[in-house]
Coordinates of N, CA, C and O and ligand atoms in Angstrom, one line a residue:
M1 N -15.1 24.2 0.4 CA -13.7 23.8 1.4 C -14.1 23.6 2.8 O -14.3 24.5 3.4
D2 N -13.7 22.5 3.4 CA -14.0 22.3 4.6 C -12.7 22.8 5.6 O -11.5 22.1 5.4
I3 N -12.5 23.6 5.9 CA -11.4 24.3 6.8 C -11.3 23.8 8.1 O -10.8 25.0 8.8
S4 N -12.4 23.3 8.6 CA -12.5 22.9 10.6 C -11.1 22.1 10.6 O -10.4 21.5 10.0
Y5 N -10.9 22.5 12.1 CA -9.9 21.9 12.8 C -9.5 20.3 12.7 O -8.4 19.9 12.2
E6 N -10.5 19.7 12.5 CA -10.9 18.2 12.4 C -10.2 18.0 11.2 O -9.3 16.9 10.9
N7 N -10.7 18.6 10.2 CA -10.0 18.2 8.6 C -8.8 18.6 8.4 O -8.0 17.7 7.9
I8 N -8.1 19.6 8.9 CA -7.1 20.2 8.7 C -5.9 18.8 9.5 O -5.0 18.4 8.9
E9 N -6.7 18.5 10.5 CA -5.7 17.5 11.6 C -5.9 16.1 10.6 O -4.4 15.4 10.8
N10 N -6.5 16.0 10.2 CA -6.8 14.4 9.6 C -5.9 14.7 8.3 O -5.1 13.7 8.0
K11 N -5.8 15.8 7.3 CA -4.8 15.8 6.7 C -3.1 15.9 6.6 O -2.4 15.4 6.2
K12 N -3.1 16.2 8.0 CA -1.9 16.3 8.4 C -1.2 14.8 8.8 O 0.0 14.7 8.4
L13 N -2.5 14.4 9.2 CA -1.9 12.8 9.9 C -1.6 12.0 8.3 O -0.9 11.1 8.3
I14 N -2.4 12.5 7.5 CA -2.2 11.5 6.1 C -1.0 12.0 5.7 O -0.4 11.1 5.1
E15 N -0.4 13.2 5.6 CA 0.9 13.5 5.4 C 2.1 13.2 5.9 O 2.9 12.5 5.3
A16 N 1.6 12.8 7.5 CA 2.7 12.0 8.2 C 2.5 10.7 7.8 O 3.9 10.1 7.9
A17 N 1.8 10.0 7.7 CA 1.4 8.7 7.1 C 2.4 8.2 5.5 O 3.0 7.6 5.8
H18 N 2.5 9.3 5.0 CA 3.1 9.3 3.5 C 4.1 9.2 3.6 O 5.4 8.7 3.0
E19 N 4.9 10.0 4.9 CA 6.2 10.0 5.0 C 7.1 9.1 5.7 O 7.9 8.8 5.5
A20 N 6.0 8.1 6.6 CA 6.7 6.8 7.2 C 6.9 5.9 6.3 O 7.4 5.1 6.2
K21 N 5.8 6.2 5.5 CA 5.5 4.8 4.2 C 6.7 4.9 3.7 O 7.3 4.1 2.8
E22 N 7.9 6.1 3.5 CA 9.0 6.0 2.4 C 9.9 4.6 3.8 O 10.8 4.8 2.4
N23 N 9.6 4.8 4.6 CA 10.8 3.5 5.4 C 10.3 2.4 5.6 O 11.0 1.2 5.8
A24 N 9.0 2.1 4.6 CA 8.8 0.5 4.6 C 9.8 -0.3 4.4 O 10.6 0.2 2.8
Y25 N 9.7 -1.4 4.5 CA 10.6 -2.5 4.0 C 9.9 -3.3 3.4 O 9.0 -4.4 4.0
V26 N 10.3 -3.3 2.0 CA 9.1 -4.4 1.3 C 9.5 -5.1 0.0 O 9.1 -5.1 -0.9
P27 N 10.6 -6.0 0.5 CA 11.3 -6.7 -0.5 C 10.7 -7.7 -1.2 O 10.7 -8.0 -2.5
Y28 N 9.5 -7.9 -0.8 CA 8.8 -9.1 -1.2 C 7.1 -8.8 -1.7 O 7.2 -9.2 -2.7
S29 N 6.4 -7.9 -1.1 CA 5.5 -7.6 -1.6 C 5.8 -6.5 -2.7 O 5.1 -5.9 -3.6
G30 N 6.5 -5.6 -1.9 CA 6.6 -4.4 -3.2 C 5.5 -3.0 -2.5 O 5.5 -2.0 -3.2
F31 N 5.0 -3.7 -1.8 CA 3.4 -2.7 -1.4 C 3.7 -2.1 0.0 O 4.0 -2.6 0.9
H32 N 4.3 -0.5 -0.1 CA 4.5 0.1 0.8 C 3.2 0.8 1.6 O 2.5 1.4 0.8
V33 N 3.2 0.6 2.9 CA 2.4 1.2 3.8 C 2.7 2.2 4.9 O 3.7 1.7 5.4
G34 N 1.8 3.0 4.8 CA 2.3 4.3 5.9 C 1.4 4.4 7.1 O 0.3 4.5 6.7
A35 N 1.6 4.9 8.5 CA 0.7 4.7 9.0 C 1.0 6.1 10.3 O 2.2 6.3 11.1
A36 N -0.1 6.8 10.8 CA 0.6 8.0 11.7 C -0.9 8.0 12.3 O -2.0 8.0 12.3
L37 N -0.7 8.0 14.1 CA -1.8 8.2 15.1 C -1.5 9.4 15.9 O -0.3 9.7 16.1
L38 N -2.7 9.7 16.7 CA -2.8 10.4 17.5 C -2.8 9.8 19.0 O -4.0 9.0 18.7
T39 N -2.5 10.4 20.1 CA -3.1 9.7 21.1 C -3.8 10.8 22.2 O -3.8 11.8 21.7
D40 N -4.4 10.3 22.9 CA -5.3 11.0 23.8 C -4.4 12.2 24.6 O -5.2 13.4 24.7
N41 N -3.5 11.8 24.8 CA -2.5 12.6 25.4 C -1.8 13.6 24.6 O -1.2 14.7 24.8
G42 N -2.2 13.5 23.3 CA -1.7 14.8 21.9 C -0.2 13.7 21.4 O 0.7 14.7 20.9
G43 N 0.1 12.6 22.0 CA 1.3 12.1 21.2 C 1.3 11.4 19.6 O 0.1 11.3 19.6
F44 N 2.1 11.9 19.2 CA 2.1 11.4 17.7 C 3.1 10.2 17.7 O 4.2 10.3 18.1
F45 N 2.9 9.2 16.9 CA 3.8 7.8 16.4 C 3.4 7.9 15.0 O 2.3 7.8 14.5
D46 N 4.4 7.0 14.2 CA 4.0 6.7 12.8 C 4.8 5.2 12.9 O 5.2 4.7 13.8
G47 N 4.3 4.7 11.5 CA 5.3 3.1 11.3 C 4.8 3.1 10.1 O 4.0 3.6 9.5
C48 N 5.8 1.8 9.6 CA 5.7 1.3 8.1 C 5.4 -0.3 8.3 O 6.0 -0.8 9.4
N49 N 5.3 -0.8 7.1 CA 5.4 -2.2 7.3 C 7.0 -2.7 7.0 O 7.4 -2.1 6.1
I50 N 7.2 -3.8 7.9 CA 8.2 -4.5 7.6 C 8.3 -5.4 7.5 O 7.5 -6.5 8.3
E51 N 8.5 -6.1 6.3 CA 8.2 -7.7 5.8 C 9.5 -8.3 6.3 O 10.5 -7.8 6.8
N52 N 9.7 -9.6 6.3 CA 10.2 -10.4 6.5 C 10.3 -12.1 5.6 O 9.4 -12.3 5.0
S53 N 12.0 -12.4 5.2 CA 11.7 -13.4 4.7 C 11.0 -14.6 4.9 O 10.4 -15.6 4.4
S54 N 10.7 -14.8 6.2 CA 9.6 -15.7 7.0 C 8.3 -14.9 7.1 O 8.3 -14.0 7.9
Y55 N 7.4 -15.0 5.8 CA 6.4 -13.9 5.5 C 5.7 -13.8 7.0 O 5.1 -12.7 7.0
G56 N 5.4 -14.6 7.8 CA 4.0 -14.6 8.5 C 4.9 -13.4 10.0 O 4.1 -13.1 11.0
A57 N 6.2 -13.3 9.8 CA 6.8 -12.6 10.8 C 6.7 -10.9 10.4 O 7.1 -9.8 11.0
T58 N 6.4 -10.7 8.8 CA 5.9 -9.3 8.5 C 5.0 -8.6 9.7 O 4.0 -8.8 10.2
V59 N 5.0 -7.2 9.9 CA 4.6 -6.2 10.6 C 3.8 -5.3 9.7 O 4.6 -4.8 9.1
C60 N 2.7 -5.2 10.0 CA 1.6 -4.1 9.3 C 2.2 -2.9 9.9 O 2.7 -2.4 11.0
A61 N 1.9 -1.6 8.8 CA 2.3 -0.2 9.5 C 1.7 0.3 10.9 O 2.0 0.6 11.4
E62 N 0.4 -0.3 10.5 CA -0.5 0.2 11.7 C 0.0 -0.6 12.9 O 0.0 0.5 14.2
R63 N 0.0 -1.9 12.6 CA 0.5 -2.2 14.2 C 2.2 -1.8 14.7 O 2.1 -1.4 15.6
A64 N 2.8 -1.4 13.6 CA 4.1 -0.9 13.7 C 3.8 0.7 14.6 O 4.5 1.0 15.6
A65 N 3.2 1.6 14.3 CA 2.9 2.6 14.7 C 2.0 2.6 16.2 O 2.4 3.3 17.4
V66 N 1.1 1.7 16.5 CA 0.5 1.4 17.7 C 1.6 1.0 18.7 O 1.4 1.3 19.8
F67 N 2.5 -0.1 18.1 CA 3.3 -0.8 19.1 C 4.2 0.6 19.9 O 4.8 0.8 20.8
A68 N 4.4 1.5 18.7 CA 5.6 2.6 19.1 C 5.1 3.1 19.8 O 5.6 3.5 21.2
A69 N 3.7 3.6 19.8 CA 2.9 4.1 21.4 C 2.9 3.9 22.3 O 3.2 4.1 23.2
V70 N 2.6 2.2 22.6 CA 2.4 1.6 23.7 C 3.9 1.4 24.3 O 3.8 1.8 25.4
A71 N 4.8 1.3 23.3 CA 6.4 1.2 24.0 C 6.6 2.0 24.8 O 7.6 2.6 25.7
R72 N 6.0 3.7 24.6 CA 6.1 4.8 25.2 C 5.1 5.0 26.2 O 5.2 6.2 26.7
G73 N 4.3 4.4 26.5 CA 3.7 4.5 27.6 C 2.1 4.6 27.6 O 1.2 4.9 28.2
E74 N 1.7 5.0 26.3 CA 0.6 5.5 25.7 C -0.3 4.4 25.5 O -0.1 3.2 25.5
R75 N -1.7 4.3 26.0 CA -2.8 3.7 26.2 C -3.7 3.8 25.5 O -4.9 2.8 25.1
H76 N -4.1 4.9 24.7 CA -5.4 5.3 24.4 C -5.2 6.4 22.9 O -4.6 7.3 22.7
I77 N -5.4 5.6 22.0 CA -5.1 6.5 20.8 C -6.0 6.7 19.9 O -7.6 6.4 20.2
R78 N -6.3 8.2 19.6 CA -7.5 8.8 19.3 C -7.7 8.7 17.8 O -9.1 8.6 17.3
K79 N -6.6 8.8 17.0 CA -7.0 8.7 15.5 C -5.9 8.1 14.9 O -4.6 8.2 15.7
I80 N -5.9 7.4 13.8 CA -4.8 6.8 12.7 C -5.0 7.0 11.4 O -6.2 6.5 11.0
A81 N -4.3 7.4 11.1 CA -4.2 7.3 9.5 C -3.3 6.7 8.5 O -2.3 5.9 9.1
V82 N -3.7 5.6 7.8 CA -3.2 4.6 7.3 C -3.3 5.0 5.3 O -4.2 5.2 4.9
V83 N -2.0 4.6 4.7 CA -2.0 5.1 3.5 C -1.1 4.1 2.7 O -0.3 3.6 3.3
S84 N -1.2 4.2 1.2 CA -0.2 3.3 0.3 C -0.2 4.1 -0.8 O -0.8 5.1 -0.9
D85 N 0.6 3.4 -1.2 CA 0.6 4.0 -2.6 C -1.0 3.7 -4.0 O -0.7 4.1 -5.0
S86 N -1.7 3.2 -3.3 CA -2.9 2.9 -4.0 C -3.6 3.9 -4.5 O -3.8 4.5 -3.4
K87 N -4.8 4.0 -5.5 CA -5.6 5.1 -5.4 C -6.8 4.7 -4.8 O -7.4 5.4 -4.5
R88 N -6.9 3.2 -4.2 CA -8.3 3.0 -3.7 C -7.3 3.0 -2.1 O -6.5 3.2 -1.9
E89 N -8.4 3.1 -1.1 CA -8.5 2.5 0.3 C -7.3 2.0 0.4 O -7.6 0.8 -0.2
T90 N -6.7 2.1 1.6 CA -5.9 0.5 2.2 C -6.9 0.4 3.7 O -6.1 0.9 4.8
P91 N -7.3 -0.7 3.8 CA -8.1 -1.0 4.7 C -7.3 -1.9 5.7 O -6.7 -2.5 5.3
P92 N -7.3 -1.6 6.8 CA -6.2 -2.3 7.8 C -6.6 -3.6 7.8 O -8.3 -4.3 7.7
C93 N -5.7 -4.6 8.1 CA -6.3 -6.2 7.9 C -6.7 -6.6 9.2 O -6.7 -5.7 10.6
G94 N -7.3 -7.9 9.3 CA -8.2 -8.4 10.4 C -7.1 -8.2 11.8 O -7.8 -7.7 12.7
I95 N -5.9 -8.5 11.6 CA -4.9 -8.5 13.1 C -4.8 -7.1 13.3 O -5.0 -6.8 14.7
C96 N -4.6 -6.2 12.4 CA -4.4 -4.8 12.9 C -5.8 -4.5 13.5 O -5.7 -3.7 14.4
R97 N -7.0 -4.7 13.4 CA -8.3 -4.3 13.5 C -8.5 -4.5 14.8 O -8.5 -3.7 15.9
Q98 N -8.1 -5.9 15.4 CA -8.1 -6.4 16.4 C -7.1 -5.6 17.5 O -7.3 -5.2 18.5
V99 N -5.8 -5.3 17.0 CA -4.7 -4.7 18.0 C -5.2 -3.4 18.5 O -5.4 -2.7 19.3
M100 N -6.0 -2.5 17.1 CA -6.3 -1.5 17.4 C -7.5 -1.6 18.5 O -7.4 -0.6 19.3
S101 N -8.2 -2.5 18.6 CA -9.4 -2.3 19.4 C -9.0 -2.5 20.9 O -9.7 -2.1 22.1
E102 N -7.8 -2.9 21.1 CA -7.2 -3.0 22.0 C -7.1 -1.5 23.2 O -6.7 -1.7 24.1
F103 N -6.5 -0.6 22.0 CA -5.9 0.4 22.5 C -7.2 1.6 21.7 O -6.2 3.0 22.1
M104 N -7.8 1.3 21.0 CA -8.4 2.4 20.8 C -10.4 2.5 21.1 O -10.5 1.3 21.0
A105 N -11.0 3.3 21.2 CA -12.2 3.3 21.5 C -13.0 3.0 20.4 O -12.6 3.1 19.4
P106 N -14.5 2.4 20.3 CA -14.9 2.1 19.3 C -15.9 3.0 18.5 O -15.4 3.0 17.0
D107 N -15.5 4.8 18.8 CA -15.6 5.6 18.0 C -14.6 6.3 17.7 O -14.6 7.2 17.3
A108 N -13.2 5.8 18.2 CA -11.8 6.5 17.6 C -12.0 6.2 16.0 O -12.8 5.3 15.4
E109 N -11.1 7.2 15.4 CA -11.5 7.2 14.0 C -10.1 6.6 13.1 O -9.2 6.9 13.6
I110 N -10.5 5.9 12.2 CA -9.5 5.2 11.3 C -9.5 6.1 9.8 O -10.4 6.1 9.3
I111 N -8.7 6.8 9.5 CA -8.5 7.7 8.4 C -7.8 7.2 7.3 O -6.7 6.8 7.1
L112 N -8.5 6.7 6.4 CA -7.8 6.0 5.1 C -7.9 7.1 3.9 O -7.9 8.3 4.2
E113 N -7.3 6.7 2.8 CA -7.2 7.7 1.7 C -7.6 7.2 0.6 O -7.3 6.0 0.0
N114 N -8.0 7.7 -0.2 CA -8.6 7.3 -1.9 C -8.1 8.8 -2.6 O -7.8 9.8 -2.3
E115 N -8.4 8.5 -3.8 CA -8.1 9.6 -5.0 C -8.8 11.0 -4.7 O -8.2 12.0 -5.4
N116 N -9.9 10.9 -3.9 CA -10.5 12.1 -3.7 C -10.2 12.6 -2.4 O -10.5 13.6 -2.2
G117 N -9.2 12.0 -1.6 CA -8.7 12.3 -0.4 C -9.2 11.7 0.9 O -9.3 10.5 0.8
P118 N -9.1 12.1 2.3 CA -9.4 11.4 3.5 C -10.7 10.9 3.5 O -11.7 11.5 2.9
V119 N -11.0 9.5 3.7 CA -12.4 8.8 4.3 C -12.3 8.4 5.8 O -11.0 7.8 6.2
V120 N -13.1 8.9 6.4 CA -13.0 8.6 7.8 C -14.1 7.5 8.7 O -15.0 7.3 7.9
Y121 N -13.7 6.6 8.9 CA -14.3 5.4 9.5 C -14.2 5.3 11.3 O -13.2 5.9 11.5
K122 N -15.5 5.0 11.9 CA -15.0 4.6 13.4 C -14.4 2.9 13.4 O -14.9 2.5 12.3
L123 N -13.8 2.8 14.3 CA -13.3 1.5 14.7 C -14.8 0.3 14.7 O -14.5 -0.5 14.0
S124 N -15.7 1.0 15.0 CA -16.7 0.0 15.2 C -17.3 -0.5 14.0 O -18.0 -1.3 13.7
E125 N -16.8 0.5 12.8 CA -17.6 0.2 11.8 C -16.8 -0.9 11.0 O -16.8 -2.0 10.3
L126 N -15.2 -0.7 11.3 CA -14.6 -1.8 10.6 C -14.3 -3.2 11.4 O -14.2 -4.2 10.9
L127 N -15.0 -2.8 12.8 CA -14.6 -4.2 13.4 C -15.7 -4.3 14.4 O -15.7 -4.1 15.5
P128 N -17.1 -4.6 13.8 CA -18.0 -4.5 14.9 C -18.0 -6.0 15.6 O -17.6 -6.7 15.3
N129 N -18.9 -5.9 16.9 CA -18.9 -6.7 17.8 C -17.6 -7.6 18.3 O -17.5 -8.7 18.1
S130 N -16.5 -6.7 18.5 CA -15.2 -7.1 18.4 C -15.1 -7.9 19.7 O -15.8 -7.6 21.0
F131 N -14.2 -9.0 19.8 CA -13.9 -9.4 21.2 C -12.9 -8.8 22.0 O -12.1 -8.2 21.5
G132 N -12.9 -8.6 22.9 CA -12.3 -8.0 24.0 C -12.2 -8.4 25.7 O -12.8 -9.3 26.0
A133 N -11.7 -7.5 26.3 CA -11.2 -7.8 27.6 C -12.7 -8.6 28.5 O -13.1 -9.0 29.5
K134 N -13.9 -7.7 27.9 CA -15.1 -7.7 28.6 C -15.7 -9.1 28.3 O -16.6 -9.3 29.1
D135 N -15.0 -9.5 27.4 CA -15.6 -11.1 27.1 C -14.9 -12.2 27.4 O -15.4 -13.4 27.5
M136 N -14.3 -12.0 28.7 CA -13.4 -12.7 29.1 C -13.7 -13.0 30.5 O -13.1 -13.4 31.8
K137 N -15.0 -12.1 31.1 CA -15.6 -11.9 32.5 C -16.2 -13.0 32.7 O -17.1 -13.7 31.4
Ligands
THU201 N1 -0.1 -4.3 5.0 C1 0.1 -3.1 6.2 O1 1.1 -2.7 6.4 N2 -1.1 -2.7 6.4 C2 -2.4 -2.9 5.8 O2 -3.2 -2.3 6.2 C3 -2.6 -4.1 4.5 C4 -0.9 -4.7 4.6 C5 1.4 -4.4 4.5 C6 1.7 -6.2 5.0 C7 2.6 -6.5 3.9 O3 3.7 -5.9 4.3 C8 1.8 -5.6 2.5 O4 1.2 -5.1 3.0 C9 1.5 -6.8 1.8 O5 0.2 -7.5 2.4

């Protein structure tokens, strides 16, 4: 059993994401998603998916959590956990990956979950060669 601080922290974030998932507003898909994140300052924020009858206005759990952090003045997200009720991992959608790349370093962690427990990816693995401010110079 891995009882490293890192591992315990990741499990706690997964738990927090499951709690956030309870508030998902999903009358259209029925697919509940929760996210929980830690910032470089030690801040904690969470979010859930919030759907809309105009489907394109839906916001994913990851973006809800990231925007909650940014709205509180945070700019550097250290790691984020994302969960659903699926036995498989719930990989962040492309838009969420792009939003994460604005506030997360390439080696920041994205913690997903499958039936065997947490699985950790670096942002650069999920969004290689991403577009960013550096590309507008
Ligand atoms: N969804 C998320 O919240 N995060 C993801 O990573 C994938 C998709 C939501 C959006 C929508 O409410 C539902 O899942 C189905 O796409």
